[in-house]
CSV table of N, CA, C and O in Angstrom, one decimal:
chain,number,residue,atom,x,y,z
C,10,MET,N,35.7,113.5,-76.7
C,10,MET,CA,35.4,112.2,-76.0
C,10,MET,C,35.5,112.5,-74.5
C,10,MET,O,36.4,113.2,-74.1
C,11,THR,N,34.6,111.9,-73.8
C,11,THR,CA,34.5,112.1,-72.4
C,11,THR,C,35.5,111.2,-71.7
C,11,THR,O,36.0,110.2,-72.2
C,12,THR,N,35.8,111.5,-70.4
C,12,THR,CA,36.6,110.6,-69.6
C,12,THR,C,36.1,109.2,-69.6
C,12,THR,O,36.9,108.2,-69.7
C,13,THR,N,34.8,109.1,-69.4
C,13,THR,CA,34.2,107.7,-69.4
C,13,THR,C,34.5,107.0,-70.7
C,13,THR,O,34.8,105.8,-70.6
C,14,ASN,N,34.4,107.6,-71.8
C,14,ASN,CA,34.7,106.9,-73.1
C,14,ASN,C,36.2,106.5,-73.1
C,14,ASN,O,36.5,105.4,-73.6
C,15,HIS,N,37.1,107.3,-72.6
C,15,HIS,CA,38.5,106.9,-72.6
C,15,HIS,C,38.7,105.7,-71.6
C,15,HIS,O,39.5,104.8,-71.9
C,16,VAL,N,38.1,105.7,-70.5
C,16,VAL,CA,38.2,104.6,-69.5
C,16,VAL,C,37.6,103.3,-70.2
C,16,VAL,O,38.2,102.3,-70.1
C,17,GLN,N,36.5,103.5,-70.9
C,17,GLN,CA,35.9,102.3,-71.5
C,17,GLN,C,36.8,101.8,-72.7
C,17,GLN,O,37.0,100.6,-72.8
C,18,ARG,N,37.4,102.8,-73.4
C,18,ARG,CA,38.4,102.4,-74.4
C,18,ARG,C,39.6,101.6,-73.8
C,18,ARG,O,40.0,100.6,-74.4
C,19,TYR,N,40.1,102.1,-72.7
C,19,TYR,CA,41.2,101.5,-72.0
C,19,TYR,C,40.8,100.0,-71.6
C,19,TYR,O,41.6,99.1,-71.9
C,20,GLU,N,39.6,99.9,-71.0
C,20,GLU,CA,39.2,98.6,-70.6
C,20,GLU,C,39.0,97.6,-71.8
C,20,GLU,O,39.4,96.4,-71.7
C,21,LYS,N,38.5,98.1,-72.9
C,21,LYS,CA,38.3,97.3,-74.1
C,21,LYS,C,39.6,96.9,-74.6
C,21,LYS,O,39.8,95.7,-75.0
C,22,LEU,N,40.6,97.8,-74.7
C,22,LEU,CA,41.9,97.5,-75.2
C,22,LEU,C,42.6,96.5,-74.3
C,22,LEU,O,43.4,95.6,-74.8
C,23,LYS,N,42.4,96.5,-73.0
C,23,LYS,CA,43.0,95.5,-72.1
C,23,LYS,C,42.5,94.1,-72.5
C,23,LYS,O,43.2,93.1,-72.5
C,24,LEU,N,41.2,94.0,-72.8
C,24,LEU,CA,40.6,92.7,-73.2
C,24,LEU,C,41.1,92.2,-74.5
C,24,LEU,O,41.5,91.1,-74.6
C,25,LEU,N,41.3,93.2,-75.4
C,25,LEU,CA,41.8,92.8,-76.7
C,25,LEU,C,43.3,92.4,-76.6
C,25,LEU,O,43.7,91.5,-77.3
C,26,SER,N,44.0,93.1,-75.8
C,26,SER,CA,45.4,92.7,-75.5
C,26,SER,C,45.5,91.3,-74.9
C,26,SER,O,46.4,90.6,-75.3
C,27,ALA,N,44.7,91.0,-74.0
C,27,ALA,CA,44.7,89.7,-73.4
C,27,ALA,C,44.4,88.6,-74.4
C,27,ALA,O,45.0,87.5,-74.4
C,28,GLN,N,43.5,88.9,-75.4
C,28,GLN,CA,43.3,88.0,-76.4
C,28,GLN,C,44.5,87.8,-77.3
C,28,GLN,O,44.9,86.6,-77.6
C,29,LEU,N,45.2,88.9,-77.6
C,29,LEU,CA,46.5,88.7,-78.4
C,29,LEU,C,47.5,87.9,-77.6
C,29,LEU,O,48.2,87.1,-78.2
C,30,ILE,N,47.6,88.1,-76.3
C,30,ILE,CA,48.5,87.4,-75.5
C,30,ILE,C,48.3,85.9,-75.5
C,30,ILE,O,49.2,85.1,-75.6
C,31,SER,N,47.0,85.5,-75.6
C,31,SER,CA,46.7,84.1,-75.6
C,31,SER,C,46.9,83.5,-77.0
C,31,SER,O,47.2,82.4,-77.2
C,32,GLU,N,46.8,84.4,-78.1
C,32,GLU,CA,46.9,83.9,-79.4
C,32,GLU,C,48.4,84.0,-80.0
C,32,GLU,O,48.8,83.1,-80.8
C,33,ILE,N,49.1,85.0,-79.5
C,33,ILE,CA,50.5,85.1,-80.0
C,33,ILE,C,51.4,85.4,-78.8
C,33,ILE,O,51.9,86.5,-78.6
C,34,PRO,N,51.5,84.5,-77.9
C,34,PRO,CA,52.2,84.8,-76.6
C,34,PRO,C,53.6,85.2,-76.7
C,34,PRO,O,54.1,86.1,-75.9
C,35,GLU,N,54.4,84.6,-77.6
C,35,GLU,CA,55.8,85.0,-77.7
C,35,GLU,C,56.0,86.4,-78.2
C,35,GLU,O,56.8,87.2,-77.6
C,36,VAL,N,55.2,86.8,-79.2
C,36,VAL,CA,55.3,88.2,-79.6
C,36,VAL,C,54.9,89.2,-78.5
C,36,VAL,O,55.5,90.2,-78.3
C,37,MET,N,53.8,88.9,-77.9
C,37,MET,CA,53.2,89.8,-76.9
C,37,MET,C,54.2,89.8,-75.6
C,37,MET,O,54.3,90.9,-75.0
C,38,ALA,N,54.8,88.7,-75.3
C,38,ALA,CA,55.8,88.7,-74.2
C,38,ALA,C,56.9,89.6,-74.5
C,38,ALA,O,57.4,90.4,-73.7
C,39,GLY,N,57.4,89.5,-75.8
C,39,GLY,CA,58.5,90.4,-76.2
C,39,GLY,C,58.1,91.9,-76.2
C,39,GLY,O,58.9,92.7,-75.7
C,40,PHE,N,56.9,92.2,-76.6
C,40,PHE,CA,56.4,93.5,-76.6
C,40,PHE,C,56.3,94.0,-75.1
C,40,PHE,O,56.6,95.1,-74.8
C,41,GLY,N,55.8,93.2,-74.3
C,41,GLY,CA,55.6,93.5,-72.9
C,41,GLY,C,57.0,93.8,-72.2
C,41,GLY,O,57.1,94.7,-71.4
C,42,GLU,N,58.0,93.0,-72.5
C,42,GLU,CA,59.3,93.2,-72.0
C,42,GLU,C,59.9,94.5,-72.5
C,42,GLU,O,60.5,95.2,-71.8
C,43,LEU,N,59.7,94.8,-73.8
C,43,LEU,CA,60.1,96.1,-74.4
C,43,LEU,C,59.5,97.2,-73.6
C,43,LEU,O,60.2,98.2,-73.2
C,44,HIS,N,58.2,97.2,-73.4
C,44,HIS,CA,57.5,98.2,-72.7
C,44,HIS,C,58.0,98.4,-71.3
C,44,HIS,O,58.3,99.5,-70.9
C,45,SER,N,58.1,97.3,-70.6
C,45,SER,CA,58.6,97.4,-69.2
C,45,SER,C,60.0,98.0,-69.1
C,45,SER,O,60.3,98.8,-68.3
C,46,SER,N,60.9,97.5,-70.0
C,46,SER,CA,62.2,98.0,-70.0
C,46,SER,C,62.3,99.5,-70.4
C,46,SER,O,63.0,100.3,-69.8
C,47,ALA,N,61.5,99.9,-71.3
C,47,ALA,CA,61.5,101.3,-71.8
C,47,ALA,C,61.0,102.3,-70.8
C,47,ALA,O,61.5,103.4,-70.7
C,48,VAL,N,60.0,101.9,-70.0
C,48,VAL,CA,59.5,102.8,-69.0
C,48,VAL,C,60.1,102.6,-67.6
C,48,VAL,O,59.7,103.3,-66.7
C,49,ALA,N,61.0,101.7,-67.4
C,49,ALA,CA,61.6,101.4,-66.1
C,49,ALA,C,62.4,102.7,-65.7
C,49,ALA,O,63.0,103.4,-66.5
C,50,LYS,N,62.4,102.9,-64.4
C,50,LYS,CA,63.1,104.0,-63.8
C,50,LYS,C,64.6,103.9,-64.2
C,50,LYS,O,65.2,102.9,-64.0
C,51,GLY,N,65.1,105.0,-64.7
C,51,GLY,CA,66.6,105.1,-65.0
C,51,GLY,C,66.9,106.6,-64.7
C,51,GLY,O,66.6,107.1,-63.7
C,52,ALA,N,67.6,107.2,-65.7
C,52,ALA,CA,67.9,108.6,-65.5
C,52,ALA,C,66.6,109.4,-65.5
C,52,ALA,O,66.5,110.5,-64.9
C,53,LEU,N,65.6,108.9,-66.2
C,53,LEU,CA,64.3,109.5,-66.2
C,53,LEU,C,63.4,108.6,-65.4
C,53,LEU,O,63.5,107.3,-65.5
C,54,ASP,N,62.5,109.1,-64.6
C,54,ASP,CA,61.6,108.3,-63.8
C,54,ASP,C,60.5,107.8,-64.8
C,54,ASP,O,60.3,108.3,-65.9
C,55,THR,N,59.7,106.8,-64.3
C,55,THR,CA,58.7,106.2,-65.1
C,55,THR,C,57.6,107.2,-65.4
C,55,THR,O,57.1,107.2,-66.6
C,56,LYS,N,57.3,108.1,-64.5
C,56,LYS,CA,56.2,109.1,-64.8
C,56,LYS,C,56.7,110.0,-66.0
C,56,LYS,O,55.9,110.2,-66.9
C,57,SER,N,57.9,110.4,-66.0
C,57,SER,CA,58.4,111.2,-67.2
C,57,SER,C,58.3,110.5,-68.5
C,57,SER,O,57.9,111.0,-69.5
C,58,LYS,N,58.7,109.2,-68.4
C,58,LYS,CA,58.7,108.4,-69.6
C,58,LYS,C,57.3,108.2,-70.1
C,58,LYS,O,57.1,108.2,-71.3
C,59,GLU,N,56.3,108.0,-69.2
C,59,GLU,CA,54.9,107.8,-69.6
C,59,GLU,C,54.4,109.1,-70.2
C,59,GLU,O,53.6,109.1,-71.2
C,60,LEU,N,54.8,110.2,-69.7
C,60,LEU,CA,54.4,111.5,-70.2
C,60,LEU,C,55.0,111.7,-71.6
C,60,LEU,O,54.3,112.2,-72.5
C,61,ILE,N,56.2,111.3,-71.8
C,61,ILE,CA,56.8,111.3,-73.2
C,61,ILE,C,56.0,110.5,-74.1
C,61,ILE,O,55.7,110.9,-75.2
C,62,ALA,N,55.7,109.2,-73.7
C,62,ALA,CA,54.9,108.3,-74.5
C,62,ALA,C,53.6,108.9,-74.8
C,62,ALA,O,53.1,108.7,-76.0
C,63,LEU,N,52.9,109.6,-73.9
C,63,LEU,CA,51.6,110.2,-74.1
C,63,LEU,C,51.8,111.3,-75.2
C,63,LEU,O,50.9,111.3,-76.1
C,64,GLY,N,52.8,112.1,-75.1
C,64,GLY,CA,53.0,113.1,-76.1
C,64,GLY,C,53.2,112.6,-77.5
C,64,GLY,O,52.6,113.1,-78.5
C,65,ILE,N,53.9,111.5,-77.6
C,65,ILE,CA,54.1,110.8,-78.9
C,65,ILE,C,52.8,110.2,-79.4
C,65,ILE,O,52.4,110.4,-80.6
C,66,ALA,N,52.1,109.6,-78.5
C,66,ALA,CA,50.8,109.0,-78.8
C,66,ALA,C,49.8,110.1,-79.4
C,66,ALA,O,49.1,109.9,-80.4
C,67,ILE,N,49.8,111.3,-78.8
C,67,ILE,CA,49.0,112.4,-79.3
C,67,ILE,C,49.5,112.8,-80.6
C,67,ILE,O,48.7,113.0,-81.6
C,68,ALA,N,50.8,113.0,-80.8
C,68,ALA,CA,51.3,113.5,-82.0
C,68,ALA,C,51.1,112.5,-83.2
C,68,ALA,O,50.9,113.0,-84.3
C,69,VAL,N,51.0,111.2,-82.9
C,69,VAL,CA,50.8,110.3,-84.0
C,69,VAL,C,49.3,109.8,-84.1
C,69,VAL,O,49.0,109.0,-84.9
C,70,HIS,N,48.5,110.5,-83.3
C,70,HIS,CA,47.0,110.3,-83.3
C,70,HIS,C,46.6,108.9,-83.0
C,70,HIS,O,45.7,108.3,-83.7
C,71,CYS,N,47.2,108.2,-82.0
C,71,CYS,CA,46.8,106.9,-81.7
C,71,CYS,C,45.9,106.9,-80.4
C,71,CYS,O,46.4,107.0,-79.3
C,72,ASP,N,44.6,106.8,-80.6
C,72,ASP,CA,43.7,106.9,-79.5
C,72,ASP,C,43.9,105.8,-78.5
C,72,ASP,O,43.8,106.1,-77.3
C,73,GLY,N,44.1,104.6,-78.9
C,73,GLY,CA,44.4,103.5,-77.9
C,73,GLY,C,45.7,103.8,-77.1
C,73,GLY,O,45.7,103.6,-75.9
C,74,CYS,N,46.7,104.3,-77.8
C,74,CYS,CA,48.0,104.6,-77.1
C,74,CYS,C,47.7,105.7,-76.1
C,74,CYS,O,48.3,105.7,-75.0
C,75,ILE,N,46.9,106.7,-76.5
C,75,ILE,CA,46.6,107.8,-75.6
C,75,ILE,C,46.0,107.3,-74.3
C,75,ILE,O,46.4,107.6,-73.2
C,76,ALA,N,45.0,106.4,-74.5
C,76,ALA,CA,44.3,105.8,-73.4
C,76,ALA,C,45.2,105.1,-72.4
C,76,ALA,O,45.2,105.3,-71.2
C,77,PHE,N,46.1,104.2,-73.0
C,77,PHE,CA,47.0,103.5,-72.2
C,77,PHE,C,48.0,104.4,-71.5
C,77,PHE,O,48.3,104.2,-70.3
C,78,HIS,N,48.6,105.4,-72.2
C,78,HIS,CA,49.6,106.2,-71.5
C,78,HIS,C,49.1,107.2,-70.6
C,78,HIS,O,49.8,107.5,-69.6
C,79,VAL,N,47.8,107.7,-70.8
C,79,VAL,CA,47.2,108.5,-69.7
C,79,VAL,C,47.1,107.7,-68.5
C,79,VAL,O,47.4,108.1,-67.4
C,80,HIS,N,46.5,106.5,-68.6
C,80,HIS,CA,46.3,105.6,-67.5
C,80,HIS,C,47.7,105.3,-66.8
C,80,HIS,O,47.8,105.5,-65.6
C,81,ASP,N,48.7,105.0,-67.6
C,81,ASP,CA,50.0,104.6,-67.0
C,81,ASP,C,50.7,105.8,-66.4
C,81,ASP,O,51.4,105.7,-65.3
C,82,ALA,N,50.5,107.0,-67.0
C,82,ALA,CA,51.2,108.2,-66.4
C,82,ALA,C,50.5,108.5,-65.1
C,82,ALA,O,51.2,108.9,-64.1
C,83,LEU,N,49.2,108.4,-65.0
C,83,LEU,CA,48.5,108.7,-63.8
C,83,LEU,C,48.9,107.7,-62.7
C,83,LEU,O,49.2,108.1,-61.5
C,84,ASN,N,49.0,106.4,-63.1
C,84,ASN,CA,49.4,105.4,-62.1
C,84,ASN,C,50.9,105.6,-61.6
C,84,ASN,O,51.2,105.2,-60.5
C,85,ALA,N,51.7,106.3,-62.5
C,85,ALA,CA,53.1,106.6,-62.1
C,85,ALA,C,53.2,107.8,-61.3
C,85,ALA,O,54.3,108.2,-61.0
C,86,GLY,N,52.1,108.5,-61.1
C,86,GLY,CA,52.1,109.7,-60.2
C,86,GLY,C,52.0,111.0,-60.9
C,86,GLY,O,52.1,112.1,-60.3
C,87,ALA,N,51.7,111.0,-62.2
C,87,ALA,CA,51.5,112.3,-62.9
C,87,ALA,C,50.3,113.0,-62.4
C,87,ALA,O,49.3,112.4,-62.2
C,88,THR,N,50.4,114.3,-62.3
C,88,THR,CA,49.3,115.1,-61.8
C,88,THR,C,48.5,115.6,-63.1
C,88,THR,O,49.0,115.4,-64.2
C,89,ARG,N,47.4,116.1,-62.8
C,89,ARG,CA,46.6,116.7,-63.9
C,89,ARG,C,47.4,117.7,-64.6
C,89,ARG,O,47.4,117.8,-65.9
C,90,GLN,N,48.0,118.6,-63.9
C,90,GLN,CA,48.8,119.7,-64.5
C,90,GLN,C,49.9,119.2,-65.3
C,90,GLN,O,50.2,119.7,-66.4
C,91,GLU,N,50.6,118.2,-64.8
C,91,GLU,CA,51.8,117.6,-65.6
C,91,GLU,C,51.2,117.0,-66.9
C,91,GLU,O,51.9,117.1,-68.0
C,92,THR,N,50.1,116.3,-66.8
C,92,THR,CA,49.5,115.7,-68.0
C,92,THR,C,49.1,116.7,-69.0
C,92,THR,O,49.4,116.6,-70.2
C,93,LEU,N,48.5,117.8,-68.5
C,93,LEU,CA,48.1,118.9,-69.4
C,93,LEU,C,49.3,119.5,-70.1
C,93,LEU,O,49.2,119.9,-71.3
C,94,GLU,N,50.4,119.7,-69.3
C,94,GLU,CA,51.6,120.3,-69.9
C,94,GLU,C,52.2,119.4,-71.0
C,94,GLU,O,52.6,119.9,-72.0
C,95,ALA,N,52.1,118.1,-70.7
C,95,ALA,CA,52.6,117.1,-71.7
C,95,ALA,C,51.7,117.2,-73.0
C,95,ALA,O,52.2,117.2,-74.1
C,96,ILE,N,50.4,117.4,-72.8
C,96,ILE,CA,49.5,117.5,-73.9
C,96,ILE,C,49.8,118.8,-74.7
C,96,ILE,O,49.9,118.8,-75.9
C,97,GLY,N,50.2,119.9,-74.0
C,97,GLY,CA,50.5,121.1,-74.6
C,97,GLY,C,51.8,121.0,-75.5
C,97,GLY,O,51.8,121.5,-76.6
C,98,VAL,N,52.8,120.2,-75.0
C,98,VAL,CA,54.0,120.0,-75.8
C,98,VAL,C,53.6,119.2,-77.0
C,98,VAL,O,54.1,119.4,-78.1
C,99,ALA,N,52.8,118.2,-76.8
C,99,ALA,CA,52.4,117.3,-78.0
C,99,ALA,C,51.7,118.1,-79.0
C,99,ALA,O,51.9,117.9,-80.2
C,100,ILE,N,50.8,119.1,-78.6
C,100,ILE,CA,50.2,120.0,-79.6
C,100,ILE,C,51.2,120.8,-80.3
C,100,ILE,O,51.1,121.0,-81.6
C,101,LEU,N,52.2,121.3,-79.6
C,101,LEU,CA,53.2,122.1,-80.2
C,101,LEU,C,53.9,121.3,-81.3
C,101,LEU,O,54.1,121.7,-82.4
C,102,MET,N,54.3,120.0,-81.0
C,102,MET,CA,55.0,119.2,-81.9
C,102,MET,C,54.2,118.6,-83.0
C,102,MET,O,54.7,118.3,-84.1
C,103,GLY,N,52.9,118.4,-82.7
C,103,GLY,CA,52.0,117.8,-83.7
C,103,GLY,C,51.2,118.8,-84.5
C,103,GLY,O,50.5,118.4,-85.5
C,104,GLY,N,51.2,120.0,-84.1
C,104,GLY,CA,50.4,121.0,-84.8
C,104,GLY,C,48.9,120.8,-84.6
C,104,GLY,O,48.4,120.2,-83.7
C,105,GLY,N,48.1,121.4,-85.5
C,105,GLY,CA,46.7,121.4,-85.5
C,105,GLY,C,46.1,120.0,-85.4
C,105,GLY,O,45.2,119.8,-84.6
C,106,PRO,N,46.6,119.0,-86.1
C,106,PRO,CA,46.0,117.7,-86.0
C,106,PRO,C,46.1,117.1,-84.6
C,106,PRO,O,45.2,116.4,-84.2
C,107,SER,N,47.1,117.4,-83.9
C,107,SER,CA,47.3,116.9,-82.5
C,107,SER,C,46.3,117.6,-81.6
C,107,SER,O,45.8,117.0,-80.6
C,108,MET,N,46.0,118.8,-81.8
C,108,MET,CA,45.1,119.6,-81.0
C,108,MET,C,43.7,119.0,-81.1
C,108,MET,O,43.0,118.8,-80.1
C,109,VAL,N,43.3,118.7,-82.3
C,109,VAL,CA,42.0,118.2,-82.6
C,109,VAL,C,41.9,116.8,-82.1
C,109,VAL,O,40.9,116.4,-81.5
């Protein structure tokens, strides 16, 4: 999949998420609070937490999660090399299916 496809997937997911927010606002507000709290700076910075989330997304084969967490990791300051190394760890932990 090309970068353009992942950007398009991310944009489509944002629209679908907005629809869910309008249809089930309480659930989505709770999920949003969970996300914000989980990636907030603490002992680990937000960038590290987003790279962890990216690794898990890859290991569980969630394309939408990958798109979101690549976007958020980059916004949190992750470099290309840091992102690639996180992908490498995800491949290690997920084996062949994560690589593909």
